[in-house]
Amino acid sequence: LVRREGDDVLVRTTSGTVVTGAQLVERACANEGLITVISRAQGPVDLYRFERFASVKQRTMLAAEHPTCAWPGCSIPAERGQFHHLTPWSHGGETNVANLVTLCSYHNGVNEDDPNAPPRRGRLTRDGGKIIWQPPHTSR
Ligand SMILES: [Zn+2]
């Protein structure tokens, strides 16, 4: 990644050529047939409230964003993980990529879903498109 430019990014390829993100996607799709591009501000494939569980497409995208559990310091591979709603489904959270994150079953269990529950271990949240750990006793 070279830098942002407008709504796109400039990427240096392994041949040294600098292309836009859109050009890279075009090239990659023409030759490879599969590429995952994640907007850190908005999820590209969203299910809203139609489905509670992440689709295969969403799981692939989320694993590209976080190849391992997103909890700081955890290295459980995404393929053994779960897909967690940052705003819980029970609180109206949507099954959209922007509201989902890869967690291992342990960290999915200790993540504090209910913002009104007594703080114990903190929770993951998305801030500026990036997943961050929010410690107990804090709010956004
Ligand atoms: Zn974990």
GROMACS .gro file of C-alpha atoms and ligand atoms in nm:
model
  141
    1LEU     CA    1   0.000   0.000   0.000
    2VAL     CA    2   0.159   0.329  -0.110
    3ARG     CA    3  -0.101   0.581   0.009
    4ARG     CA    4  -0.464   0.684  -0.007
    5GLU     CA    5  -0.565   0.899  -0.300
    6GLY     CA    6  -0.919   1.033  -0.303
    7ASP     CA    7  -1.160   0.742  -0.255
    8ASP     CA    8  -0.901   0.488  -0.372
    9VAL     CA    9  -0.557   0.366  -0.271
   10LEU     CA   10  -0.232   0.336  -0.461
   11VAL     CA   11  -0.071  -0.007  -0.442
   12ARG     CA   12   0.281  -0.111  -0.548
   13THR     CA   13   0.274  -0.449  -0.719
   14THR     CA   14   0.555  -0.704  -0.699
   15SER     CA   15   0.673  -0.583  -1.042
   16GLY     CA   16   0.722  -0.235  -0.896
   17THR     CA   17   0.432  -0.080  -1.087
   18VAL     CA   18   0.205   0.153  -0.890
   19VAL     CA   19  -0.166   0.109  -0.969
   20THR     CA   20  -0.493   0.217  -0.811
   21GLY     CA   21  -0.691  -0.026  -0.599
   22ALA     CA   22  -0.955  -0.041  -0.873
   23GLN     CA   23  -0.692  -0.130  -1.136
   24LEU     CA   24  -0.547  -0.396  -0.906
   25VAL     CA   25  -0.891  -0.553  -0.860
   26GLU     CA   26  -0.948  -0.555  -1.236
   27ARG     CA   27  -0.614  -0.726  -1.299
   28ALA     CA   28  -0.656  -0.975  -1.018
   29CYS     CA   29  -1.010  -1.068  -1.115
   30ALA     CA   30  -0.911  -1.118  -1.477
   31ASN     CA   31  -0.631  -1.358  -1.388
   32GLU     CA   32  -0.723  -1.521  -1.058
   33GLY     CA   33  -1.099  -1.525  -1.036
   34LEU     CA   34  -1.116  -1.449  -0.663
   35ILE     CA   35  -1.019  -1.141  -0.466
   36THR     CA   36  -1.145  -0.994  -0.142
   37VAL     CA   37  -1.147  -0.620  -0.096
   38ILE     CA   38  -1.260  -0.479   0.237
   39SER     CA   39  -1.355  -0.122   0.290
   40ARG     CA   40  -1.247  -0.037   0.641
   41ALA     CA   41  -1.531   0.212   0.661
   42GLN     CA   42  -1.816   0.005   0.515
   43GLY     CA   43  -1.865  -0.364   0.459
   44PRO     CA   44  -1.903  -0.460   0.093
   45VAL     CA   45  -2.151  -0.747   0.139
   46ASP     CA   46  -2.418  -0.701   0.398
   47LEU     CA   47  -2.712  -0.910   0.520
   48TYR     CA   48  -2.859  -0.653   0.763
   49ARG     CA   49  -3.123  -0.824   0.979
   50PHE     CA   50  -3.217  -1.088   0.720
   51GLU     CA   51  -2.969  -1.347   0.851
   52ARG     CA   52  -2.808  -1.383   1.193
   53PHE     CA   53  -2.511  -1.591   1.080
   54ALA     CA   54  -2.235  -1.464   0.851
   55SER     CA   55  -2.241  -1.594   0.494
   56VAL     CA   56  -1.951  -1.786   0.343
   57LYS     CA   57  -1.864  -1.473   0.146
   58GLN     CA   58  -1.861  -1.262   0.463
   59ARG     CA   59  -1.653  -1.523   0.649
   60THR     CA   60  -1.397  -1.518   0.367
   61MET     CA   61  -1.380  -1.137   0.381
   62LEU     CA   62  -1.355  -1.131   0.760
   63ALA     CA   63  -1.076  -1.389   0.754
   64ALA     CA   64  -0.890  -1.170   0.504
   65GLU     CA   65  -0.925  -0.875   0.742
   66HIS     CA   66  -0.826  -1.082   1.048
   67PRO     CA   67  -0.651  -1.411   0.957
   68THR     CA   68  -0.646  -1.488   1.331
   69CYS     CA   69  -0.874  -1.404   1.624
   70ALA     CA   70  -0.891  -1.023   1.644
   71TRP     CA   71  -0.851  -1.016   2.024
   72PRO     CA   72  -0.510  -0.861   2.101
   73GLY     CA   73  -0.240  -1.126   2.135
   74CYS     CA   74  -0.453  -1.420   2.024
   75SER     CA   75  -0.330  -1.636   1.735
   76ILE     CA   76  -0.616  -1.883   1.689
   77PRO     CA   77  -0.667  -1.909   1.311
   78ALA     CA   78  -0.983  -1.758   1.163
   79GLU     CA   79  -1.074  -2.093   1.008
   80ARG     CA   80  -1.120  -2.225   1.365
   81GLY     CA   81  -1.291  -1.907   1.482
   82GLN     CA   82  -1.639  -1.763   1.509
   83PHE     CA   83  -1.788  -1.450   1.359
   84HIS     CA   84  -1.897  -1.209   1.625
   85HIS     CA   85  -2.149  -0.922   1.600
   86LEU     CA   86  -1.982  -0.607   1.743
   87THR     CA   87  -2.326  -0.462   1.813
   88PRO     CA   88  -2.500  -0.776   1.937
   89TRP     CA   89  -2.777  -0.933   1.731
   90SER     CA   90  -2.990  -0.917   2.048
   91HIS     CA   91  -2.941  -0.538   2.053
   92GLY     CA   92  -3.039  -0.494   1.688
   93GLY     CA   93  -2.689  -0.546   1.540
   94GLU     CA   94  -2.684  -0.627   1.171
   95THR     CA   95  -2.504  -0.911   0.997
   96ASN     CA   96  -2.291  -0.668   0.800
   97VAL     CA   97  -1.917  -0.696   0.752
   98ALA     CA   98  -1.868  -0.364   0.932
   99ASN     CA   99  -2.045  -0.514   1.237
  100LEU     CA  100  -1.863  -0.848   1.234
  101VAL     CA  101  -1.521  -0.962   1.351
  102THR     CA  102  -1.331  -1.290   1.370
  103LEU     CA  103  -1.295  -1.422   1.726
  104CYS     CA  104  -1.194  -1.758   1.867
  105SER     CA  105  -1.463  -1.929   2.073
  106TYR     CA  106  -1.289  -1.833   2.401
  107HIS     CA  107  -1.267  -1.461   2.320
  108ASN     CA  108  -1.616  -1.461   2.171
  109GLY     CA  109  -1.724  -1.591   2.512
  110VAL     CA  110  -1.537  -1.334   2.723
  111ASN     CA  111  -1.612  -1.034   2.497
  112GLU     CA  112  -1.862  -0.814   2.679
  113ASP     CA  113  -2.156  -0.793   2.446
  114ASP     CA  114  -2.389  -0.599   2.672
  115PRO     CA  115  -2.269  -0.241   2.727
  116ASN     CA  116  -2.488  -0.227   3.040
  117ALA     CA  117  -2.337  -0.539   3.201
  118PRO     CA  118  -2.069  -0.509   3.470
  119PRO     CA  119  -1.730  -0.464   3.300
  120ARG     CA  120  -1.489  -0.758   3.323
  121ARG     CA  121  -1.273  -0.817   3.017
  122GLY     CA  122  -1.359  -0.537   2.774
  123ARG     CA  123  -1.491  -0.573   2.423
  124LEU     CA  124  -1.392  -0.532   2.062
  125THR     CA  125  -1.536  -0.244   1.866
  126ARG     CA  126  -1.480  -0.083   1.528
  127ASP     CA  127  -1.336   0.269   1.542
  128GLY     CA  128  -1.272   0.452   1.217
  129GLY     CA  129  -1.317   0.121   1.036
  130LYS     CA  130  -1.046  -0.051   1.240
  131ILE     CA  131  -1.109  -0.315   1.506
  132ILE     CA  132  -0.985  -0.207   1.849
  133TRP     CA  133  -1.007  -0.356   2.197
  134GLN     CA  134  -1.205  -0.136   2.433
  135PRO     CA  135  -1.097  -0.198   2.793
  136PRO     CA  136  -1.352  -0.231   3.077
  137HIS     CA  137  -1.484   0.092   3.231
  138THR     CA  138  -1.471   0.287   2.905
  139SER     CA  139  -1.731   0.386   2.653
  140ARG     CA  140  -1.717   0.536   2.305
  141ZN      ZN  141  -0.892  -1.543   2.061
   0.00000   0.00000   0.00000
